[in-house]
Coordinates of C-alpha atoms and ligand atoms in Angstrom, one line a residue:
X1 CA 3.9 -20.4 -18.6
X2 CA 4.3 -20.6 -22.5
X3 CA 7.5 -17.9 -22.1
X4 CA 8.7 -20.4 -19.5
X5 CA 8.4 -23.4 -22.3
X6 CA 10.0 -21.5 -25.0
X7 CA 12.9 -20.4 -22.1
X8 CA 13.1 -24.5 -21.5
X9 CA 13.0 -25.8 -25.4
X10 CA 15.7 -23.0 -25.7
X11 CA 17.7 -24.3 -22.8
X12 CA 17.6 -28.0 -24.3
X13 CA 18.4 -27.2 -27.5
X14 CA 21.5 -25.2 -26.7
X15 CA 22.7 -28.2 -24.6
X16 CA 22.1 -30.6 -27.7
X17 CA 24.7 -28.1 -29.4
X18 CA 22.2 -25.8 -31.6
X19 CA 22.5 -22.2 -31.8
X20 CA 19.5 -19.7 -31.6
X21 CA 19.1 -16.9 -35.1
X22 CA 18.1 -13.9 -34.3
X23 CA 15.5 -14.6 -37.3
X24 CA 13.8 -17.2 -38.8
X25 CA 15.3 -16.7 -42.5
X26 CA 18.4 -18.0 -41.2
X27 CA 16.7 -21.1 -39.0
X28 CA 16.7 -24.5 -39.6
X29 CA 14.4 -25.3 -37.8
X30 CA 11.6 -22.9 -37.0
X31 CA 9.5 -24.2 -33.3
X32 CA 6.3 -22.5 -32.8
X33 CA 4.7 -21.7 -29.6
X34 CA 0.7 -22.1 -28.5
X35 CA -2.0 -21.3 -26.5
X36 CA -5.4 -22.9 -26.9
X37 CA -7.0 -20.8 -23.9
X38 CA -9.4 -18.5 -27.0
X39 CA -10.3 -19.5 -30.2
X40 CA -8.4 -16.1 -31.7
X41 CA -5.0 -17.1 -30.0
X42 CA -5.0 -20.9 -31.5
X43 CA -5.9 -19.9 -35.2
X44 CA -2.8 -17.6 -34.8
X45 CA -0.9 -20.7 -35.4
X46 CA -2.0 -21.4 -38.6
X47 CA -1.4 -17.6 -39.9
X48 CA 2.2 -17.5 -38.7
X49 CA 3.4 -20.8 -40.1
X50 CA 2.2 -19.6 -43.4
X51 CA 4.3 -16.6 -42.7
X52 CA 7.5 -18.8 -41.7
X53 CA 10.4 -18.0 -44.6
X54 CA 11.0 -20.8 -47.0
X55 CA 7.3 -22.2 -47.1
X56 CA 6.4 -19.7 -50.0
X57 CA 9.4 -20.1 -52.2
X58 CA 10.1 -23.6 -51.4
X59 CA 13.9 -22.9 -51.8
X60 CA 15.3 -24.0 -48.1
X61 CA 12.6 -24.9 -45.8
X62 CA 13.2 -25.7 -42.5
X63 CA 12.4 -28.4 -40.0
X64 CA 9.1 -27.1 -38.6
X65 CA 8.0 -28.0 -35.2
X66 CA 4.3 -26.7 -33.6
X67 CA 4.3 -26.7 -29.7
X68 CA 2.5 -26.0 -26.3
X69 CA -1.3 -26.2 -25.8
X70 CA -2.7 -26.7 -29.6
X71 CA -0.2 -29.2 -30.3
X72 CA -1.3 -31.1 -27.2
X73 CA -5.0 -31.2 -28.4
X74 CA -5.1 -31.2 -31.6
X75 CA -2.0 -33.8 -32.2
X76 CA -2.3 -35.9 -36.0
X77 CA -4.8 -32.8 -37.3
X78 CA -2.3 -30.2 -37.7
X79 CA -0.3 -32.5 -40.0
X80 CA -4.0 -32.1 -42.1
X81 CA -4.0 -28.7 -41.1
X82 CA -0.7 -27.6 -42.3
X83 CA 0.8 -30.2 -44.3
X84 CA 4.8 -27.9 -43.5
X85 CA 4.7 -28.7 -40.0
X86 CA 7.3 -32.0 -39.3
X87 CA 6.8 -32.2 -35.9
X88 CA 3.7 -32.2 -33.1
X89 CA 5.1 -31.4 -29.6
X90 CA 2.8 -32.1 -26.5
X91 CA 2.9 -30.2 -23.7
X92 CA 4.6 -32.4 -21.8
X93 CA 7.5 -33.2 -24.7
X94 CA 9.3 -29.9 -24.4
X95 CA 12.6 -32.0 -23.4
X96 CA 12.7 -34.2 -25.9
X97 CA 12.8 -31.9 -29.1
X98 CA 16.3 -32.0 -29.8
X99 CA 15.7 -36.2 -30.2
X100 CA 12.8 -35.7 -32.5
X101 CA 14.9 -33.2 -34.6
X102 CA 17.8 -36.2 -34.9
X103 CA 15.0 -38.9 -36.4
X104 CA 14.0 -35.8 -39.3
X105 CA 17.5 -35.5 -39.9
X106 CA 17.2 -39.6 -40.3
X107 CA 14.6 -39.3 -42.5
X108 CA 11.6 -39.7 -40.5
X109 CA 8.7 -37.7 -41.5
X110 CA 5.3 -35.8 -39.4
X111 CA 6.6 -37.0 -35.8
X112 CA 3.8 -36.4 -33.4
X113 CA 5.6 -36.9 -29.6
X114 CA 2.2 -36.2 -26.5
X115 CA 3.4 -38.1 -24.1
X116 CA 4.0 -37.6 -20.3
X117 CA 7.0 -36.1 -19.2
X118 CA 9.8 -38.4 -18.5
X119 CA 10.4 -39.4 -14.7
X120 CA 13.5 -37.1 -13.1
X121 CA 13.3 -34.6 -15.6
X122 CA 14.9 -31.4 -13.9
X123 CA 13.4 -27.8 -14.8
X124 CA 16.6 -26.6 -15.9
X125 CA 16.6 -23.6 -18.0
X126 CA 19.6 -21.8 -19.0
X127 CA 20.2 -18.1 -17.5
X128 CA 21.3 -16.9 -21.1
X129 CA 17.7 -18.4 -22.6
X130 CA 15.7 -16.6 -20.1
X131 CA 13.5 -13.6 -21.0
X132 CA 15.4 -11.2 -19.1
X133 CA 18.6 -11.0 -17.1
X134 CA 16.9 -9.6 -14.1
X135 CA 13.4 -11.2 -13.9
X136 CA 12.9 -15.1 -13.7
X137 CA 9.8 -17.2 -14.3
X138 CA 10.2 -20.2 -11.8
X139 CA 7.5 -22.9 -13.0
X140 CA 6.0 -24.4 -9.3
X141 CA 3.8 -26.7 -10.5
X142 CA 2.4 -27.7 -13.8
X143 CA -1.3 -28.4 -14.9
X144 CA -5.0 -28.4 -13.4
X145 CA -7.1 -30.5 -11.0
X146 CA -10.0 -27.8 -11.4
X147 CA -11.9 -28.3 -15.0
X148 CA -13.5 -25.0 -14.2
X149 CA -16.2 -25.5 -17.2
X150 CA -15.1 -23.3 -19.8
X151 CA -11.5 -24.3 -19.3
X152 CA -9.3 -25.9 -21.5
X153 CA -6.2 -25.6 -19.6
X154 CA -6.8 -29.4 -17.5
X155 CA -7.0 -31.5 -20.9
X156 CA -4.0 -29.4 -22.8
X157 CA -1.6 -29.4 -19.9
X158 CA -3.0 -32.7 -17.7
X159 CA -3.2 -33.0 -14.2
X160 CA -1.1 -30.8 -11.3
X161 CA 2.0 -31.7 -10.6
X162 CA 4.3 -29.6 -8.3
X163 CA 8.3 -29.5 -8.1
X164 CA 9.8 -30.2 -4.7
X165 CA 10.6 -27.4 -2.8
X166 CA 14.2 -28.2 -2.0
X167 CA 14.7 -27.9 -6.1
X168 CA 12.7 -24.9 -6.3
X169 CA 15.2 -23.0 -3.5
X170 CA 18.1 -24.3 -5.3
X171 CA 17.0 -22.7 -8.4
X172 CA 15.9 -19.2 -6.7
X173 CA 19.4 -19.4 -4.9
X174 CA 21.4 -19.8 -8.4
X175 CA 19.3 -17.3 -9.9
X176 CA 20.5 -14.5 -6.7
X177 CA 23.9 -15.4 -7.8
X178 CA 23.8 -14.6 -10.9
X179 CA 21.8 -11.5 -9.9
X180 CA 18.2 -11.9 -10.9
X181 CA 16.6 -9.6 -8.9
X182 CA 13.0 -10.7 -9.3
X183 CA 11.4 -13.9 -9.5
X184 CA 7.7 -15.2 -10.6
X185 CA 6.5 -18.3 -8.8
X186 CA 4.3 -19.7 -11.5
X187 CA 1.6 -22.1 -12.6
X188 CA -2.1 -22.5 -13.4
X189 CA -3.0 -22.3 -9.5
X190 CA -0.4 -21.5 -7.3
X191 CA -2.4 -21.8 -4.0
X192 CA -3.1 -26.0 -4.4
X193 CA 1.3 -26.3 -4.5
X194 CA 1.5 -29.7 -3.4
X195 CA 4.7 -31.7 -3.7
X196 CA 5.1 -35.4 -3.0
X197 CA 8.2 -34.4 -0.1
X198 CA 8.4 -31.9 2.5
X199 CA 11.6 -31.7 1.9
X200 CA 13.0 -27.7 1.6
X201 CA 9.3 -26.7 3.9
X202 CA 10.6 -28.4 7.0
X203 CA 12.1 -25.0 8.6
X204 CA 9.1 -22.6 7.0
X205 CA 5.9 -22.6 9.4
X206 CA 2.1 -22.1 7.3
X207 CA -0.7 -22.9 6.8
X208 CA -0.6 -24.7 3.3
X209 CA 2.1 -25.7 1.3
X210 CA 2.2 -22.5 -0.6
X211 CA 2.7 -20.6 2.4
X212 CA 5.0 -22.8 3.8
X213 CA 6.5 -22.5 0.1
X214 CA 6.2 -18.4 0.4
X215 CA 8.1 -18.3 3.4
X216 CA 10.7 -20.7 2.6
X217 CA 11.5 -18.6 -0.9
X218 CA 11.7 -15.3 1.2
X219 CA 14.4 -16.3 3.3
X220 CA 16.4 -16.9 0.4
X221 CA 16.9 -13.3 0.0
X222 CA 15.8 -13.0 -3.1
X223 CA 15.0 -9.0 -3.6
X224 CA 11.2 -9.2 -5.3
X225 CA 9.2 -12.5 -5.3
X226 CA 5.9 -12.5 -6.5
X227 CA 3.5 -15.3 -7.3
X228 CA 0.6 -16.0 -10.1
X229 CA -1.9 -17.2 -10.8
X230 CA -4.1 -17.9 -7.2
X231 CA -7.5 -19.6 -7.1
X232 CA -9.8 -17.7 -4.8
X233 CA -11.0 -21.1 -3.1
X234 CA -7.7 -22.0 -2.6
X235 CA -6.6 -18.9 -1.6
X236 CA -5.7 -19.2 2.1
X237 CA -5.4 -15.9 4.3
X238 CA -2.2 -17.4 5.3
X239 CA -0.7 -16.1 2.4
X240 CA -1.7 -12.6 3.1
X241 CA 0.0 -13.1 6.5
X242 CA 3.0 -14.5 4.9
X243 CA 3.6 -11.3 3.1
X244 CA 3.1 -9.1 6.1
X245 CA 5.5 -11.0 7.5
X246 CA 8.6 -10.5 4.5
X247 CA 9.2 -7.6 3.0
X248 CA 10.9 -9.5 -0.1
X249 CA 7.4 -10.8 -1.0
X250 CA 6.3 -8.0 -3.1
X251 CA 2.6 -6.6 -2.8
X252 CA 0.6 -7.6 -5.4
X253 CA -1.9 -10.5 -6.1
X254 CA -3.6 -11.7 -9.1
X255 CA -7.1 -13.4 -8.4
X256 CA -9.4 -14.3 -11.2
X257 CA -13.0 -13.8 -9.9
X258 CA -14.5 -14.6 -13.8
X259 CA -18.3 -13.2 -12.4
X260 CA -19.9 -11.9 -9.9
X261 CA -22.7 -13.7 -10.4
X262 CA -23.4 -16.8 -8.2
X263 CA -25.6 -18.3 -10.9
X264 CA -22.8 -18.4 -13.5
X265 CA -20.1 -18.8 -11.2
X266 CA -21.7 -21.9 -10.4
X267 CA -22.3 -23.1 -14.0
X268 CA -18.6 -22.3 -14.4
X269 CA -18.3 -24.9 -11.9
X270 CA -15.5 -22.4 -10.2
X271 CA -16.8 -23.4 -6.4
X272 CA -17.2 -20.3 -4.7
X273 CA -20.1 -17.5 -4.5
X274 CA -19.3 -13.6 -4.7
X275 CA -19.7 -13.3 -1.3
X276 CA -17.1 -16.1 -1.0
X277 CA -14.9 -14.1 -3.3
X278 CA -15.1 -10.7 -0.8
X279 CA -14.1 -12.9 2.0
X280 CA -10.7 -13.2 0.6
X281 CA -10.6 -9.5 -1.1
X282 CA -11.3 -8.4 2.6
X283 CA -8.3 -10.1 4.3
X284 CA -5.9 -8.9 1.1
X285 CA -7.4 -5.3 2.2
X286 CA -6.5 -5.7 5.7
X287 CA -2.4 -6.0 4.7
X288 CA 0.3 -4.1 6.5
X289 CA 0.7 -2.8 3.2
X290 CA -1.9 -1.5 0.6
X291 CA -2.2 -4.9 -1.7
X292 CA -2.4 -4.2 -5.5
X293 CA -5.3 -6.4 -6.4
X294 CA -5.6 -7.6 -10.3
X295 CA -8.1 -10.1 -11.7
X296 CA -9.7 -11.8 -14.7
X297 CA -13.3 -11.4 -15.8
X298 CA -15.1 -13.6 -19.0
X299 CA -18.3 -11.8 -20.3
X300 CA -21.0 -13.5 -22.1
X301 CA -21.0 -17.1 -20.9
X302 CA -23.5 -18.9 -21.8
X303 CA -27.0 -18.0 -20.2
X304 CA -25.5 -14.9 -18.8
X305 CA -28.0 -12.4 -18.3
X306 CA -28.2 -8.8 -18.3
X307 CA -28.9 -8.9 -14.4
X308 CA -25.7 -11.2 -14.1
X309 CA -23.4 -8.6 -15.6
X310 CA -24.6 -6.1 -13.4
X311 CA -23.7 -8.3 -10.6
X312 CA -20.0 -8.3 -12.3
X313 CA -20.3 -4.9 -12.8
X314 CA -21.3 -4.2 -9.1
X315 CA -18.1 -6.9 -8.0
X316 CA -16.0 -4.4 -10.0
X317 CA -16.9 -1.5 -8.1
X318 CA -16.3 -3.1 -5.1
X319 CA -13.3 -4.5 -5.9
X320 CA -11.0 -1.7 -6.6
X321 CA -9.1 -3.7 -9.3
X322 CA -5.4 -2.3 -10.2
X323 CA -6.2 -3.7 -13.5
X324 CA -8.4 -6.1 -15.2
X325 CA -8.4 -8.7 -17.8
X326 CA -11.3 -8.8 -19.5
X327 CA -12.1 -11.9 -22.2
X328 CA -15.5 -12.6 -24.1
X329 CA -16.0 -16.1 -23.8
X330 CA -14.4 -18.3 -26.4
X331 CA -16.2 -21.9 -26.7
X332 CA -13.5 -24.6 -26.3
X333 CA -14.1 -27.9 -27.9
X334 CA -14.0 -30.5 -25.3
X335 CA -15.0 -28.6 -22.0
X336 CA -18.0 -29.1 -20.5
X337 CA -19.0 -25.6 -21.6
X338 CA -19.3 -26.3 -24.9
X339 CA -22.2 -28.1 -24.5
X340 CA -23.9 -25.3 -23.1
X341 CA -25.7 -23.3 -26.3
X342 CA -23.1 -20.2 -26.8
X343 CA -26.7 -17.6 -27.3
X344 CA -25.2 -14.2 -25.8
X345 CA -24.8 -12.9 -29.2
X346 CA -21.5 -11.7 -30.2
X347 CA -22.9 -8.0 -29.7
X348 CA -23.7 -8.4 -26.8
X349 CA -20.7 -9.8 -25.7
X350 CA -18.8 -6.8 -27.1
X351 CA -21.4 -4.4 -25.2
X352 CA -20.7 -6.5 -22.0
X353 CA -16.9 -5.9 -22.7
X354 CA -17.2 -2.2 -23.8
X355 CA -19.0 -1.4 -20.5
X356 CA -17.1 -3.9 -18.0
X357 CA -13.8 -1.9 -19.7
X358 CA -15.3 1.7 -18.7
X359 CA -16.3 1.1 -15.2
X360 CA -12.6 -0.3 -14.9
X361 CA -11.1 2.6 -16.8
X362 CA -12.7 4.9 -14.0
X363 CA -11.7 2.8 -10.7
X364 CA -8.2 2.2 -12.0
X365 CA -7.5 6.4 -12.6
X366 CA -8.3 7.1 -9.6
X367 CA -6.1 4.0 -8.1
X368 CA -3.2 5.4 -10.5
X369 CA -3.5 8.8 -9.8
X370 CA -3.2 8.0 -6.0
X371 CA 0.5 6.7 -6.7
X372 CA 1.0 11.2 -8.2
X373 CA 3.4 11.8 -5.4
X374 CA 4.4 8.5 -4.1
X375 CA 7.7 7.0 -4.7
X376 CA 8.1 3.4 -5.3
X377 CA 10.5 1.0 -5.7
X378 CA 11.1 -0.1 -9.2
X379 CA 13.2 -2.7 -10.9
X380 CA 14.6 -1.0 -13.8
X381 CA 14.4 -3.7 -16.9
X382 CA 15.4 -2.1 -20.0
X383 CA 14.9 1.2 -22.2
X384 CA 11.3 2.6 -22.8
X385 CA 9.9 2.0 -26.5
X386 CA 8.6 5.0 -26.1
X387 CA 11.3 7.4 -25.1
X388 CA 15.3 6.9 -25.9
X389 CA 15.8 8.7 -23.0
X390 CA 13.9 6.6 -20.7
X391 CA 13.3 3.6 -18.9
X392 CA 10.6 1.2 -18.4
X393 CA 10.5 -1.6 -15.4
X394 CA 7.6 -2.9 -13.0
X395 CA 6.8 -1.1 -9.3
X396 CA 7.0 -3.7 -6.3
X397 CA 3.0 -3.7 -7.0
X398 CA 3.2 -4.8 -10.8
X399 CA 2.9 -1.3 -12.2
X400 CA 4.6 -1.1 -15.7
X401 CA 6.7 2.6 -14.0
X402 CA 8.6 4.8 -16.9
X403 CA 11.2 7.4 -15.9
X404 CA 14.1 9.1 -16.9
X405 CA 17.3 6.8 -17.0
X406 CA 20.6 5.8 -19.0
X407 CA 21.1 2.1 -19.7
X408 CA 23.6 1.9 -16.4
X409 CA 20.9 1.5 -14.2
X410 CA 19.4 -1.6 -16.3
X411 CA 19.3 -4.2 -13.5
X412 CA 19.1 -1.8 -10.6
X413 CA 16.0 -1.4 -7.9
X414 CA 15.7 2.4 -7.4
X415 CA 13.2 4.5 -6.3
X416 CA 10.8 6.5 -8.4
X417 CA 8.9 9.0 -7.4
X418 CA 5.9 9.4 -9.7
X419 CA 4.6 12.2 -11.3
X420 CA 2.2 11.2 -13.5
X421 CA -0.5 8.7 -13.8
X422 CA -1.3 7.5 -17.3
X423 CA -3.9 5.1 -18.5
X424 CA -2.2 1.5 -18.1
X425 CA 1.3 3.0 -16.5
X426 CA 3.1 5.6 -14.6
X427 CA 5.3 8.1 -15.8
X428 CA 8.0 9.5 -12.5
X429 CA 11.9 10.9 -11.6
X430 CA 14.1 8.7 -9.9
X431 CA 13.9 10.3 -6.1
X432 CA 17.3 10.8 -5.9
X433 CA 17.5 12.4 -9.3
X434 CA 14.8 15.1 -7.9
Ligands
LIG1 N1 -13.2 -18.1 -23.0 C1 -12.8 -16.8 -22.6 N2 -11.8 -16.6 -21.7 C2 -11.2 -17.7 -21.1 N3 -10.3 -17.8 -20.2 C3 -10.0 -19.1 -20.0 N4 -10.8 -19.9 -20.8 C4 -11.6 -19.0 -21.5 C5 -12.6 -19.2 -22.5 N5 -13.0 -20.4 -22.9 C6 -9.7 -16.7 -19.5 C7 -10.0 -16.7 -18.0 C8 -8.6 -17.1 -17.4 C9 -7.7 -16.4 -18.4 C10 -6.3 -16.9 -18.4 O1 -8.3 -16.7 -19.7 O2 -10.4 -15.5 -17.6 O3 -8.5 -16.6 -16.1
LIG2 FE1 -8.6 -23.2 -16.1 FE2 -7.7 -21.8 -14.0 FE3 -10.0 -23.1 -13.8 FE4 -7.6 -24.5 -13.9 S1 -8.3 -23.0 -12.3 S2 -9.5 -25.0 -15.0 S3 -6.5 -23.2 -15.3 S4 -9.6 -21.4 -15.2

């Protein structure tokens, strides 16, 4: 979502007639991005402005803009915080930046912009501001409804709103002409998509929105869709049938289970039991094809016991996870966790981690070294950091797939046939290449 803001600002400020530096010597005005989801990834802020060239030698210092999720919540205190910064832009001000960089030119000083985005604003982001040529992040709604307690998310980014459909397929369209070959359907929680008109669903049959949604973006012909994040109570087995049904939605699904504990998924307030949770894994097991499964786990929230981690730990096993995200819990000011005493000591959150990160480590080479032999279908994306002589781009099922390749195949879907399974990737020739 944040690589889809900085893709918008980007976008906006192009159109107001500004030109993007490849470094931030050069810059006028420097824009910094944010998360506020962990403690470690909002105190980043403060290290990298100090960084920003010009602050230390005072010569030419730029125009300097914080925005995204700290800005949002912590609005007038990072003027106290960081006395450089000349603007505060709120999550929902991303469109507005090239009019708050006109009043500093004026003379105006600390501008601090958090309001609500502006009625009939269009998600309109520029091809040549996008992340890659080939793969496009497609925001489908914004925000949160769910205050899951430990959350942040619902207070730095406000409530849910979706986009209408009949936007979104007039997006995914323009992007297949210009030969994107892979989009993300994106937001906090996919599964509750819920826009004010039908309009764009009316021909696609489901069971929710979303799958009516699903359905409606397949037929566009887009080559690879794929979709994140889900919410496992809103995650209807529709959506599982949608993508037996196209081959164009691509087989992988991301849902955060957080524990497998009842006791602290319930003081989580996430709404759903373990057993809950299988229910859905189940019906993603029983796909046409084999589903790559991928999820989020916090350790150490507050009150967890030694017996709840098991009960992760067990969830784990059963699972099967592709991969895992794995977070200690981080106390957020403001949530409803915070009130909870934080008393799994920092130890034993690292233990928790250390040991949730093995049993994964173990499932997922196994998983991986199922694909030794296998060829799948990879969207080449550009050349391996690794190797000169190779290239890196994602399998169908979200698998980060390296393989020998010049730069004309950047762009291209081939397939790979893999020959090696390494710890977070796979390493193959292209079949035809064999
Ligand atoms: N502490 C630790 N991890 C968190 N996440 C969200 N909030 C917190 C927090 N306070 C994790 C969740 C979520 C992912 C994006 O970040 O696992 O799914
Ligand atoms: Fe945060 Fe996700 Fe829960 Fe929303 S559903 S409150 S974004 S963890």
């Amino acid at each position: 979502m944040n690589v889809a803001d900085s893709e918008r600002a980007a976008s906006g400020l192009r159109r107001a007639g500004y030109e993007l530096t490849e470094s931030a010597e050069n810059a006028d005005v420097v824009l910094l991005n944010t998360c506020s989801v962990r403690e470690r990834a909002e105190r980043k802020v403060y290290t990298r402005i100090g960084e920003i060239p010009g602050i230390k030698h005072g010569k030419h210092k730029p125009f300097i803009g914080v925005m995204g999720c700290v800005a949002q919540l912590e609005g007038e205190a990072i003027f106290e915080n960081a006395p450089a910064v000349d603007m505060v832009i709120g999550t929902q001000a991303t469109d507005r930046i090239p009019l708050l960089i006109d009043r500093l030119q004026k003379g105006e000083e600390s501008l601090i912009d958090l309001e609500e985005r502006a009625v009939g604003e269009v998600w309109d982001v520029s091809p040549v501001e996008r992340h890659s040529p080939y793969v496009a992040f497609v925001p489908i709604i914004e925000g949160c409804n769910k205050f899951c307690s430990f959350c942040i998310v619902p207070y730095s980014r406000g409530r849910e709103k979706s986009r209408n459909a009949d936007e979104l397929l007039d997006e995914v369209l323009r992007l297949k002409e210009l030969g994107y070959k892979e989009i993300h359907l994106i937001g906090q929680n996919v599964n509750s998509y819920r826009p004010k008109s039908t309009r764009g669903l009316d021909d696609s049959e489901g069971a929710t929105s979303f799958s009516r949604l699903l359905r409606a973006v397949a037929k566009t012909g887009m080559p690879r869709i794929k979709f994140t994040t889900s919410f496992p109570r809103d995650f209807h087995p529709d959506i599982v049938s949608a993508i037996d049904e196209y081959p164009n939605l691509c087989d992988w699904v991301h849902l955060p289970v957080q524990s497998g504990s009842d006791r602290v998924l319930k003081a989580m307030r996430r709404g759903y039991t373990a057993s809950d949770y299988m229910r859905r894994i189940e019906k993603i097991k029983t796909a046409k094809r084999r589903l790559a499964l991928t999820s989020d786990i916090i350790v150490g929230f507050p009150w967890e016991t030694e017996e709840d981690f098991r009960q992760t730990l067990k969830l784990v096993g059963e699972c099967e996870y592709d991969s895992l995200y794995i977070f200690k819990y981080s106390r957020r000011a403001g949530t409803p966790a915070s009130k909870l005493s934080d008393d799994v000591p920092e130890k034993v959150k690292t233990d928790r981690f250390l040991r949730l990160e093995s049993v994964q480590r173990e499932r997922q080479k196994k998983i991986f070294e199922q694909y030794v032999g296998r060829t799948v279908s990879v969207l080449a994306e550009k050349p391996s950091a690794r190797s000169a002589t190779d290239l890196v781009g994602h399998s169908t099922c979200h698998k980060v797939v390296n393989f020998p390749g010049d730069t004309s195949l950047e762009g291209q879907i081939v397939n790979v046939t893999i020959t090696a399974a390494k710890v977070n990737s796979l390493y193959g020739m292209r079949a035809s290449a064999m």
